[in-house]
Coordinates of N, CA and C and ligand atoms in Angstrom, one line a residue:
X902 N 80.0 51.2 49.5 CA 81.2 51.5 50.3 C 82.4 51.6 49.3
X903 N 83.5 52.2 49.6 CA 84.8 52.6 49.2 C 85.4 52.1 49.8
X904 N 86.0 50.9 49.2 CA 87.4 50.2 50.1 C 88.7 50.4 49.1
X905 N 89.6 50.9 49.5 CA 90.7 51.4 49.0 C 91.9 50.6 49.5
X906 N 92.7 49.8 48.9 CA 93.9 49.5 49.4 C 94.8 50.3 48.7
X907 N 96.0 50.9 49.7 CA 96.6 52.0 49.2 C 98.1 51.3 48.9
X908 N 98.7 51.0 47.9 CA 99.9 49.7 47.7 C 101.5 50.6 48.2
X909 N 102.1 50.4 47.8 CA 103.5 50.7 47.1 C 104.6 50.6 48.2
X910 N 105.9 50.6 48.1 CA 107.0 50.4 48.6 C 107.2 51.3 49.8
X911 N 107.6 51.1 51.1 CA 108.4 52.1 52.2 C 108.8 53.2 51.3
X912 N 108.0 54.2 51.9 CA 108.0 55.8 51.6 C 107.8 56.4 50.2
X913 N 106.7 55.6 49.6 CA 106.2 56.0 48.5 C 105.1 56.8 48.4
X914 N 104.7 57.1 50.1 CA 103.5 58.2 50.3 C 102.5 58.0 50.7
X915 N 102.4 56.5 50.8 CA 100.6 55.9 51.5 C 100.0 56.8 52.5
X916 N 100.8 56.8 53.8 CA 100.1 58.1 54.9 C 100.0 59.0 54.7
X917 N 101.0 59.9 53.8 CA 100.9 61.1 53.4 C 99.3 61.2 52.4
X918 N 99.2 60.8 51.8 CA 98.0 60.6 50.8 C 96.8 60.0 51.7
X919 N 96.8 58.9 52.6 CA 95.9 58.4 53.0 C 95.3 59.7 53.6
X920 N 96.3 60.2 54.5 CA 95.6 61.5 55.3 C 94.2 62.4 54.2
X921 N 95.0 62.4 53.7 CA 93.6 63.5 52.1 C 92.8 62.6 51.9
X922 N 92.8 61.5 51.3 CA 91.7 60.3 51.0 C 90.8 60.5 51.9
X923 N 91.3 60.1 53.3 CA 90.5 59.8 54.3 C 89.3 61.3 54.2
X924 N 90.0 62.4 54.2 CA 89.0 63.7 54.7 C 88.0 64.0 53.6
X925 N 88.5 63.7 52.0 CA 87.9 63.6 51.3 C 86.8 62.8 50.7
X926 N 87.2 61.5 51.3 CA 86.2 60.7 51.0 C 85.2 59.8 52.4
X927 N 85.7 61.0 53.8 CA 85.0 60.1 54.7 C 85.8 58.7 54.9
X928 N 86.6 58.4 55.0 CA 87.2 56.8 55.5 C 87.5 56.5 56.7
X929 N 87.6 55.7 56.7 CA 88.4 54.8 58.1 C 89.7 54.6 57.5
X930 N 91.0 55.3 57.8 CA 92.4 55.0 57.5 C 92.7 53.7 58.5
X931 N 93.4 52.8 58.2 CA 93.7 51.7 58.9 C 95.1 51.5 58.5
X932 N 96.0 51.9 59.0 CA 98.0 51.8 58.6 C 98.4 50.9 59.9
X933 N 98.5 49.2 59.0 CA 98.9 48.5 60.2 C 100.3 49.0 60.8
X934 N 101.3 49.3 60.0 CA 102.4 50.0 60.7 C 102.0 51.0 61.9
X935 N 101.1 51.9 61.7 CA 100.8 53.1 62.8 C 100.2 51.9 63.9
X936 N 99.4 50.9 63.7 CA 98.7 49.9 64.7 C 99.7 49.3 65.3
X937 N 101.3 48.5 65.1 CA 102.0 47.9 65.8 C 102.8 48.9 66.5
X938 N 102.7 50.5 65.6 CA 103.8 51.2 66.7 C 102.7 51.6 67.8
X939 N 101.7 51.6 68.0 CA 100.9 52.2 68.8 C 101.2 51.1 70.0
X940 N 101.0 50.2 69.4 CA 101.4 48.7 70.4 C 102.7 49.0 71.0
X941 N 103.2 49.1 70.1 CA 104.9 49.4 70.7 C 104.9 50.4 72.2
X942 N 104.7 51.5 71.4 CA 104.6 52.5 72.3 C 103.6 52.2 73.9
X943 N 102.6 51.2 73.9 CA 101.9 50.8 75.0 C 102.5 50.1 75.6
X944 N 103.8 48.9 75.2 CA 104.6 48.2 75.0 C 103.5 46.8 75.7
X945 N 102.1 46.5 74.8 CA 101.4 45.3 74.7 C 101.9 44.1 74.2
X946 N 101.7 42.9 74.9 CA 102.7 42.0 74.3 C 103.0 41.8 72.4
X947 N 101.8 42.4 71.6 CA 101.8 42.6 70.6 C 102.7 43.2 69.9
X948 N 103.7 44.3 70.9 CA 103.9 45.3 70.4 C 105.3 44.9 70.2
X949 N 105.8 44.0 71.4 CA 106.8 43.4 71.6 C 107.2 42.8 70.6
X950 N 106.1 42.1 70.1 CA 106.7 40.8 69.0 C 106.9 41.5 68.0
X951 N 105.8 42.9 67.5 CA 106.0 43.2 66.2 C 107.5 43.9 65.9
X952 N 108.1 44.7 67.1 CA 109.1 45.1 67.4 C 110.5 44.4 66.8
X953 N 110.1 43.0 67.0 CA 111.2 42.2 67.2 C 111.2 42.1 65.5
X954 N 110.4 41.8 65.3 CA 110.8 42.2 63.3 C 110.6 43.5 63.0
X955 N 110.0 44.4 62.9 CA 109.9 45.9 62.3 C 111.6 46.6 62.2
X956 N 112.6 46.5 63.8 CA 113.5 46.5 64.2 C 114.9 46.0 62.8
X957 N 114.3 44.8 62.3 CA 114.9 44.2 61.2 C 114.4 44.5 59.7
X958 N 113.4 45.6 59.5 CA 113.0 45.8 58.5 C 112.0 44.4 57.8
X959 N 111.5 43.3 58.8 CA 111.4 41.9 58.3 C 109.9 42.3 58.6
X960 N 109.0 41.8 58.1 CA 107.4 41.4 58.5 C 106.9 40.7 59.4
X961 N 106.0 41.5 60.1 CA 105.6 40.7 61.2 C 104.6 39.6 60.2
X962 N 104.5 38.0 61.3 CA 104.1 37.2 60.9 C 102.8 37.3 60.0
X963 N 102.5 36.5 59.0 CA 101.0 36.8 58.3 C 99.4 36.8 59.5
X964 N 99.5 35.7 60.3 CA 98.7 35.4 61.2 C 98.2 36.2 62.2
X965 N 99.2 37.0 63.2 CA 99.4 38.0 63.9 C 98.7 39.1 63.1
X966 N 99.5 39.3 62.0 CA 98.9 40.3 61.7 C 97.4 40.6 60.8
X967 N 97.1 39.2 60.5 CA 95.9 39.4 60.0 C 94.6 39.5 61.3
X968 N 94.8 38.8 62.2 CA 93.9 38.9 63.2 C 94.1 40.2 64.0
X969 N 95.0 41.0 64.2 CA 95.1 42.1 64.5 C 94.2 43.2 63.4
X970 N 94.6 42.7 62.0 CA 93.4 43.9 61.0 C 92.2 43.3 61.0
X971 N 91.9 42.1 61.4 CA 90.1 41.3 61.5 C 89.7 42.5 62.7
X972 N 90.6 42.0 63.9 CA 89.8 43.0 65.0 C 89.5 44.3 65.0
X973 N 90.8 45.2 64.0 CA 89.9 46.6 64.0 C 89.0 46.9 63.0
X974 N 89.2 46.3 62.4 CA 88.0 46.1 61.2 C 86.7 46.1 62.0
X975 N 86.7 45.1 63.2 CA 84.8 45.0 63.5 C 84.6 46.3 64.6
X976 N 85.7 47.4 64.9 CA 85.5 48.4 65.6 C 84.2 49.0 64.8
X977 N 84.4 49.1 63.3 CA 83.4 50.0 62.8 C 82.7 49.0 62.0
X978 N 80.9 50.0 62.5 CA 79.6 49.3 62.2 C 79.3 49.3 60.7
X979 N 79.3 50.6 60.2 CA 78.9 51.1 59.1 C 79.6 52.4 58.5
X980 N 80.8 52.1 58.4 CA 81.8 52.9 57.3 C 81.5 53.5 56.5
X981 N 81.7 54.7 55.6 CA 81.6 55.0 54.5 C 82.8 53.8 53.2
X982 N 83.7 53.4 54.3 CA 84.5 52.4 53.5 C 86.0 52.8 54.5
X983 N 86.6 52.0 53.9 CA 88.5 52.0 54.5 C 89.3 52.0 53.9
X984 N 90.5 52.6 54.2 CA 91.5 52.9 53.1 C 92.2 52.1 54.0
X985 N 92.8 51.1 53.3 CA 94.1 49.5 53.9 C 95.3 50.3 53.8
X986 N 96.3 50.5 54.5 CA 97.7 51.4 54.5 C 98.8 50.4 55.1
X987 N 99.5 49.9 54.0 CA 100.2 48.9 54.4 C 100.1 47.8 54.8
X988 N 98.6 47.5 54.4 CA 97.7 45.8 54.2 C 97.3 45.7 53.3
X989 N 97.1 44.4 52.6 CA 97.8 43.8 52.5 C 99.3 43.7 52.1
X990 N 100.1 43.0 52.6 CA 101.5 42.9 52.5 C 102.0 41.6 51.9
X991 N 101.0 40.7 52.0 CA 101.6 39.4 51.2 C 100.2 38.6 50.6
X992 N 100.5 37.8 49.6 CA 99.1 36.9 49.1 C 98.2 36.6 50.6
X993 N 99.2 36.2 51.1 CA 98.0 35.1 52.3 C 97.1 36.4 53.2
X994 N 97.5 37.6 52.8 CA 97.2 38.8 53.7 C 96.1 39.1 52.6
X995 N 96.3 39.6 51.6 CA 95.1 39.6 50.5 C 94.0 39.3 50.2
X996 N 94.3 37.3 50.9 CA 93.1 36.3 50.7 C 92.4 36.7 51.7
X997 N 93.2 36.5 53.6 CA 92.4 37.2 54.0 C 91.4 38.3 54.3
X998 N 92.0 39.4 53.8 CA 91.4 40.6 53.4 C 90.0 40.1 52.5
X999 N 89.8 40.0 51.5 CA 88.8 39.8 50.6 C 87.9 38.4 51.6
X1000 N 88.4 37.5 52.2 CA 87.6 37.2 53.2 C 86.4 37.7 54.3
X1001 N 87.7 38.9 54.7 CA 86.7 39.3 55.7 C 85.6 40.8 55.2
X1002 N 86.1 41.1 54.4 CA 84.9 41.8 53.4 C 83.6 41.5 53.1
X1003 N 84.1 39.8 52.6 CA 83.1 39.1 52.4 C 82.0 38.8 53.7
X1004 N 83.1 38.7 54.5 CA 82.2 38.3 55.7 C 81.1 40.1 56.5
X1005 N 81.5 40.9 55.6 CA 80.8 41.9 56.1 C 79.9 42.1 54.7
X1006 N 79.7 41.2 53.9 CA 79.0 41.9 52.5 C 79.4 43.1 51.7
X1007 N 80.8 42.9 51.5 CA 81.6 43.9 51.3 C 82.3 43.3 50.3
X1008 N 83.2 44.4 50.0 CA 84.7 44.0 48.8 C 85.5 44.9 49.0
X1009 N 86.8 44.4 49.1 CA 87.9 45.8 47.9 C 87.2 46.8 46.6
X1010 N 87.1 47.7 46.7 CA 87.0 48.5 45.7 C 88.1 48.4 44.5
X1011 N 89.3 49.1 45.1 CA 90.5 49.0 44.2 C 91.7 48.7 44.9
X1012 N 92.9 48.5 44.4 CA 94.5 48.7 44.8 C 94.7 50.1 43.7
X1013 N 95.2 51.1 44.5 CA 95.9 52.4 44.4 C 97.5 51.4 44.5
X1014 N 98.4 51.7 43.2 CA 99.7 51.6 43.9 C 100.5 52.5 43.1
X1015 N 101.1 52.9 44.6 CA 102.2 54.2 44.1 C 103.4 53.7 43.8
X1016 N 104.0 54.4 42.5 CA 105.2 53.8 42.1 C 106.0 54.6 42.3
X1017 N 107.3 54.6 42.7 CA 108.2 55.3 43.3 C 109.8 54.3 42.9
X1018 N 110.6 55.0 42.5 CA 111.9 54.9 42.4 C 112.6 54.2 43.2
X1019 N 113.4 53.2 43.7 CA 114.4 53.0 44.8 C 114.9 54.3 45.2
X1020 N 115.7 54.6 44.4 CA 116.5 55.8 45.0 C 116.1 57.0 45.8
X1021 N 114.5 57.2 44.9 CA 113.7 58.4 45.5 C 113.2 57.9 47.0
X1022 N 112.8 56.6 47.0 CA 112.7 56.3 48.4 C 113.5 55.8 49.3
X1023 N 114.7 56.0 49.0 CA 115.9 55.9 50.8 C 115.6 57.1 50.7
X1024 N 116.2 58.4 49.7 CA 116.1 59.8 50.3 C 115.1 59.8 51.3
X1025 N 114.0 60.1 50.6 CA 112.8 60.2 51.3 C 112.5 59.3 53.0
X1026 N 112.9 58.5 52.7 CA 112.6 57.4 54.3 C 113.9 58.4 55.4
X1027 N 115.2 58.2 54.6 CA 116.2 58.6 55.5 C 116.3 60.3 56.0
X1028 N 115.2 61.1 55.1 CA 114.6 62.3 55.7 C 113.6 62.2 56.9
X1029 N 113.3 61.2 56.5 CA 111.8 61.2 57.6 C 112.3 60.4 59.0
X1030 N 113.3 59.5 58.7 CA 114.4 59.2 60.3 C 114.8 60.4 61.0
X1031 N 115.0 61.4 60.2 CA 115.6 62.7 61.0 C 114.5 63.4 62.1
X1032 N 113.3 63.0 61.7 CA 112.9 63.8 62.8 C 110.9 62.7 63.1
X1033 N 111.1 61.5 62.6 CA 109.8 61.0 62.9 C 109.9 60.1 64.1
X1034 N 111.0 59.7 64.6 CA 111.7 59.0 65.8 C 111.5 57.3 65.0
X1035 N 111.1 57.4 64.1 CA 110.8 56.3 63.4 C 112.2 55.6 63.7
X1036 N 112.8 54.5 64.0 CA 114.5 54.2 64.1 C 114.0 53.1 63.1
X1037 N 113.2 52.8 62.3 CA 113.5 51.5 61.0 C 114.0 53.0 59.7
X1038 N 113.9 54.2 59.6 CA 113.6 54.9 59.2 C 115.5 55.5 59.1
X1039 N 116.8 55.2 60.4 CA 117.1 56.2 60.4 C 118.5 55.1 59.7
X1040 N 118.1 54.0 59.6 CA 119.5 53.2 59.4 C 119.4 52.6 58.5
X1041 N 120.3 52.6 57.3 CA 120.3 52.6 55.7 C 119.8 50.8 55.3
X1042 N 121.0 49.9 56.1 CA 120.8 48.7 55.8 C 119.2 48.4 55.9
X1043 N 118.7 48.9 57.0 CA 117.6 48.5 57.5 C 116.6 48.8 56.4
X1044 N 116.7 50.3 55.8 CA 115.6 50.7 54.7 C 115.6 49.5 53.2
X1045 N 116.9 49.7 53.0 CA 117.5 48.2 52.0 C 116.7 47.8 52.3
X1046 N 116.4 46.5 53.2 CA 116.2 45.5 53.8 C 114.6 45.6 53.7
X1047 N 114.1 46.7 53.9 CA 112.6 46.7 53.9 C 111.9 46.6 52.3
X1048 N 112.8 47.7 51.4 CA 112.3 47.5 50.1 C 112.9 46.1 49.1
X1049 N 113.9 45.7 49.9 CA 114.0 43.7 49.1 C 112.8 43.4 49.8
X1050 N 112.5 43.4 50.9 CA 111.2 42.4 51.4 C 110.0 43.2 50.7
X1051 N 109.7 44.2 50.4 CA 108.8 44.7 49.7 C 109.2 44.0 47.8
X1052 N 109.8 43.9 47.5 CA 109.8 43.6 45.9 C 110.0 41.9 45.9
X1053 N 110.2 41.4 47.6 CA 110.6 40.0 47.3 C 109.4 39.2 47.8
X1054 N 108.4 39.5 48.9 CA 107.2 39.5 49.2 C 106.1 40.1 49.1
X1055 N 106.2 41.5 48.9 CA 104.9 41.9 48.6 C 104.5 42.7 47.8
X1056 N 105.4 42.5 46.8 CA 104.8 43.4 45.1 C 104.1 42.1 44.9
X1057 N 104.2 40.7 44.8 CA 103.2 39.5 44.0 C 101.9 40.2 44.9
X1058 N 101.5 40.7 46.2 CA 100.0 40.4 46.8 C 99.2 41.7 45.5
X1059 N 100.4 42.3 44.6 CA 99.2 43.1 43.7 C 98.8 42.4 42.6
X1060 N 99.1 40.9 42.4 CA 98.9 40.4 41.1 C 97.2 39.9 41.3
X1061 N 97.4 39.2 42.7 CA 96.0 39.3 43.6 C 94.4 40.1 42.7
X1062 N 94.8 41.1 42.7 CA 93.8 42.6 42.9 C 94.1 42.9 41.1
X1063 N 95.2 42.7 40.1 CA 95.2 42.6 39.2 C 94.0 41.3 38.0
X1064 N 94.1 40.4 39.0 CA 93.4 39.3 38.0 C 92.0 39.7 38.4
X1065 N 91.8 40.1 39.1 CA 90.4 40.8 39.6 C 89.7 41.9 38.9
X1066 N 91.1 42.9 38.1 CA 90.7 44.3 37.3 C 90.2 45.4 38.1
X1067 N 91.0 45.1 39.6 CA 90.6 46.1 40.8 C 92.5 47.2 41.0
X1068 N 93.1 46.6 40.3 CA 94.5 47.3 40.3 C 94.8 48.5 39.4
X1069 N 95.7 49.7 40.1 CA 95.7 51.1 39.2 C 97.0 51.1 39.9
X1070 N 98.3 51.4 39.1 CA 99.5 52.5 39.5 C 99.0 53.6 39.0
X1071 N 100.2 54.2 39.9 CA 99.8 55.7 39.7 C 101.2 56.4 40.2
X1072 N 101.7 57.3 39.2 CA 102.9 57.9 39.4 C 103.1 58.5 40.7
X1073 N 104.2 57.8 41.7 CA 104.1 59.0 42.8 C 105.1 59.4 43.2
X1074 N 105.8 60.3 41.6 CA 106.9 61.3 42.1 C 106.2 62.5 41.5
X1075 N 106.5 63.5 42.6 CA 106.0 65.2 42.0 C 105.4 65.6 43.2
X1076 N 104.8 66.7 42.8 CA 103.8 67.6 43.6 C 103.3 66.8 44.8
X1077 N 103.2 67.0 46.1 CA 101.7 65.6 46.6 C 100.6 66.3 46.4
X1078 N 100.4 67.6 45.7 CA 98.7 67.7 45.6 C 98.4 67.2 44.2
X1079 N 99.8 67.3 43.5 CA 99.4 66.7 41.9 C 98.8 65.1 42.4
X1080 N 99.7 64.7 42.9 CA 99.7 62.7 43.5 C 98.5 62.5 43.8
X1081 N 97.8 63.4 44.6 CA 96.8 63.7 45.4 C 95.8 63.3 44.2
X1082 N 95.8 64.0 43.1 CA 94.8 64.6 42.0 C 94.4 63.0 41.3
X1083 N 95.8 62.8 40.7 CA 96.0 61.8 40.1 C 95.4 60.2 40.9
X1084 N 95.4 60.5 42.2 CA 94.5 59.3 43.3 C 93.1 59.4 42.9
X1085 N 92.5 60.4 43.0 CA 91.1 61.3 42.9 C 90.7 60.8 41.4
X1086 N 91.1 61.1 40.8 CA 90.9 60.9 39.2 C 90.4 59.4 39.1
X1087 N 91.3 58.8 39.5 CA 91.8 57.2 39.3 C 90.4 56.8 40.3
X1088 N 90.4 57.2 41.6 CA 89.0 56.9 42.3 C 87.6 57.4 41.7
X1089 N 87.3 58.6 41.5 CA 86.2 58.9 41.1 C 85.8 58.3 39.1
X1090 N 87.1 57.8 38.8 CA 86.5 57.4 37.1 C 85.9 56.1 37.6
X1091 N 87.0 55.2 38.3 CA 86.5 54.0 38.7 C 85.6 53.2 39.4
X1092 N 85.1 53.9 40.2 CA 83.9 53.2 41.5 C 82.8 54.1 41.5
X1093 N 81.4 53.2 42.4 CA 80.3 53.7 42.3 C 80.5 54.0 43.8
X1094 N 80.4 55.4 44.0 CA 80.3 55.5 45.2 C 78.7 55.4 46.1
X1095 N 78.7 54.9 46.6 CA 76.9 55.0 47.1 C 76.7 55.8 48.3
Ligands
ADP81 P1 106.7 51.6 55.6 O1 105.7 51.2 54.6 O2 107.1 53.0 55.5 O3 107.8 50.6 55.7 P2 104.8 50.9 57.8 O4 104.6 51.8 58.9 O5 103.7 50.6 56.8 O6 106.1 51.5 57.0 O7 105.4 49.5 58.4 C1 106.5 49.5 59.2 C2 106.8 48.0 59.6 O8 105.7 47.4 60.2 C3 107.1 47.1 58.4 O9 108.5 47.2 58.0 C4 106.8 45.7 59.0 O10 107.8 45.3 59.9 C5 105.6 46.0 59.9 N1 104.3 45.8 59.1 C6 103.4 46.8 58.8 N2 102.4 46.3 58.1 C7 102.6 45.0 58.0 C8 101.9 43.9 57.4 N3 100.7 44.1 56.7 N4 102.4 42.6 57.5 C9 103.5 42.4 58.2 N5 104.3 43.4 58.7 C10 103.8 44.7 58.7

């Protein structure tokens, strides 16, 4: 199996890129963000609570949200593998991650993290408010707010996957098929695919 956690900061390209991963490598994409707006949009009591932080650019709780990625996780029997899309988000999300791997005879493969500029990512976020209806997306403070809590909680969950020798950046300003290339490269030097 190919388990892929895909890292890096609000709008540094994870879905953009997951999208191609997935086709190319057969995956199960899993973007807890796309799972609490889906919630939202059903307006499940889930959806409510995650709302109530996403709204603030703040993290929904670790607990909530790890039992929400346990459950879709046991949707699939036998994966070619999953690409993690804005999971883990903090250590205690990581531990459990590599928990529940274990509990399927599995692992992380790697952490992909794309590194991206501050700068280059408000543009980029505050382009994508214009027309993704995204509203964490369309208000400046808010995007702030997401990349302090990204550099103040969840850049340490890649130190995680570093002491392990399962961690890769990877430049992700330029082309996205170059970005694309440069993911590919970095996956096919590194793992055995079976
Ligand atoms: P982005 O990475 O562009 O900020 P996401 O769609 O990944 O967007 O996440 C949007 C919001 O959903 C986050 O700001 C956060 O509130 C919530 N969220 C997503 N994934 C997690 C997670 N693993 N733990 C806690 N909160 C999360």
């Amino acid at each position: 199996m190919l388990n892929i956690v895909l890292f890096g900061p609000p709008g540094a390209g994870k879905g953009t890129q997951s999208e191609r991963l997935v086709e190319k490598y057969k995956l199960i994409h899993l973007s807890t963000g796309d799972i609490f707006r889906f919630n939202i949009k059903q307006e499940t009591e889930l959806g409510k609570l995650a709302k109530s932080y996403m709204d603030k650019g703040e993290l929904v709780p670790d607990q909530v949200t790890i039992d929400m990625l346990n459950a879709e996780v046991k949707k699939y029997d036998n994966p070619n593998g999953f690409i993690f899309d804005g999971f883990p988000r903090t250590p205690a999300q990581a531990m459990a991650l590599d928990k529940l791997m274990q509990s399927r005879n599995s692992a992380i493969t790697m952490m992909l993290s794309l590194h991206v500029n501050e700068e280059e990512l408000i543009k980029r976020l505050l382009l994508r408010g214009k027309d993704s209806g995204r509203t964490d997306d369309t208000d400046e403070s808010v995007i702030r707010n997401r990349i302090r809590v990204y550099e103040e909680q969840t850049a340490v969950a890649s130190e995680f996957y570093q002491a392990q020798g399962k961690f890769y950046q990877i430049d992700g300003i330029g082309d996205i098929d170059d970005i694309f290339n440069r993911l590919c490269h970095v996956i096919d030097s590194h793992s055995m695919i079976m």
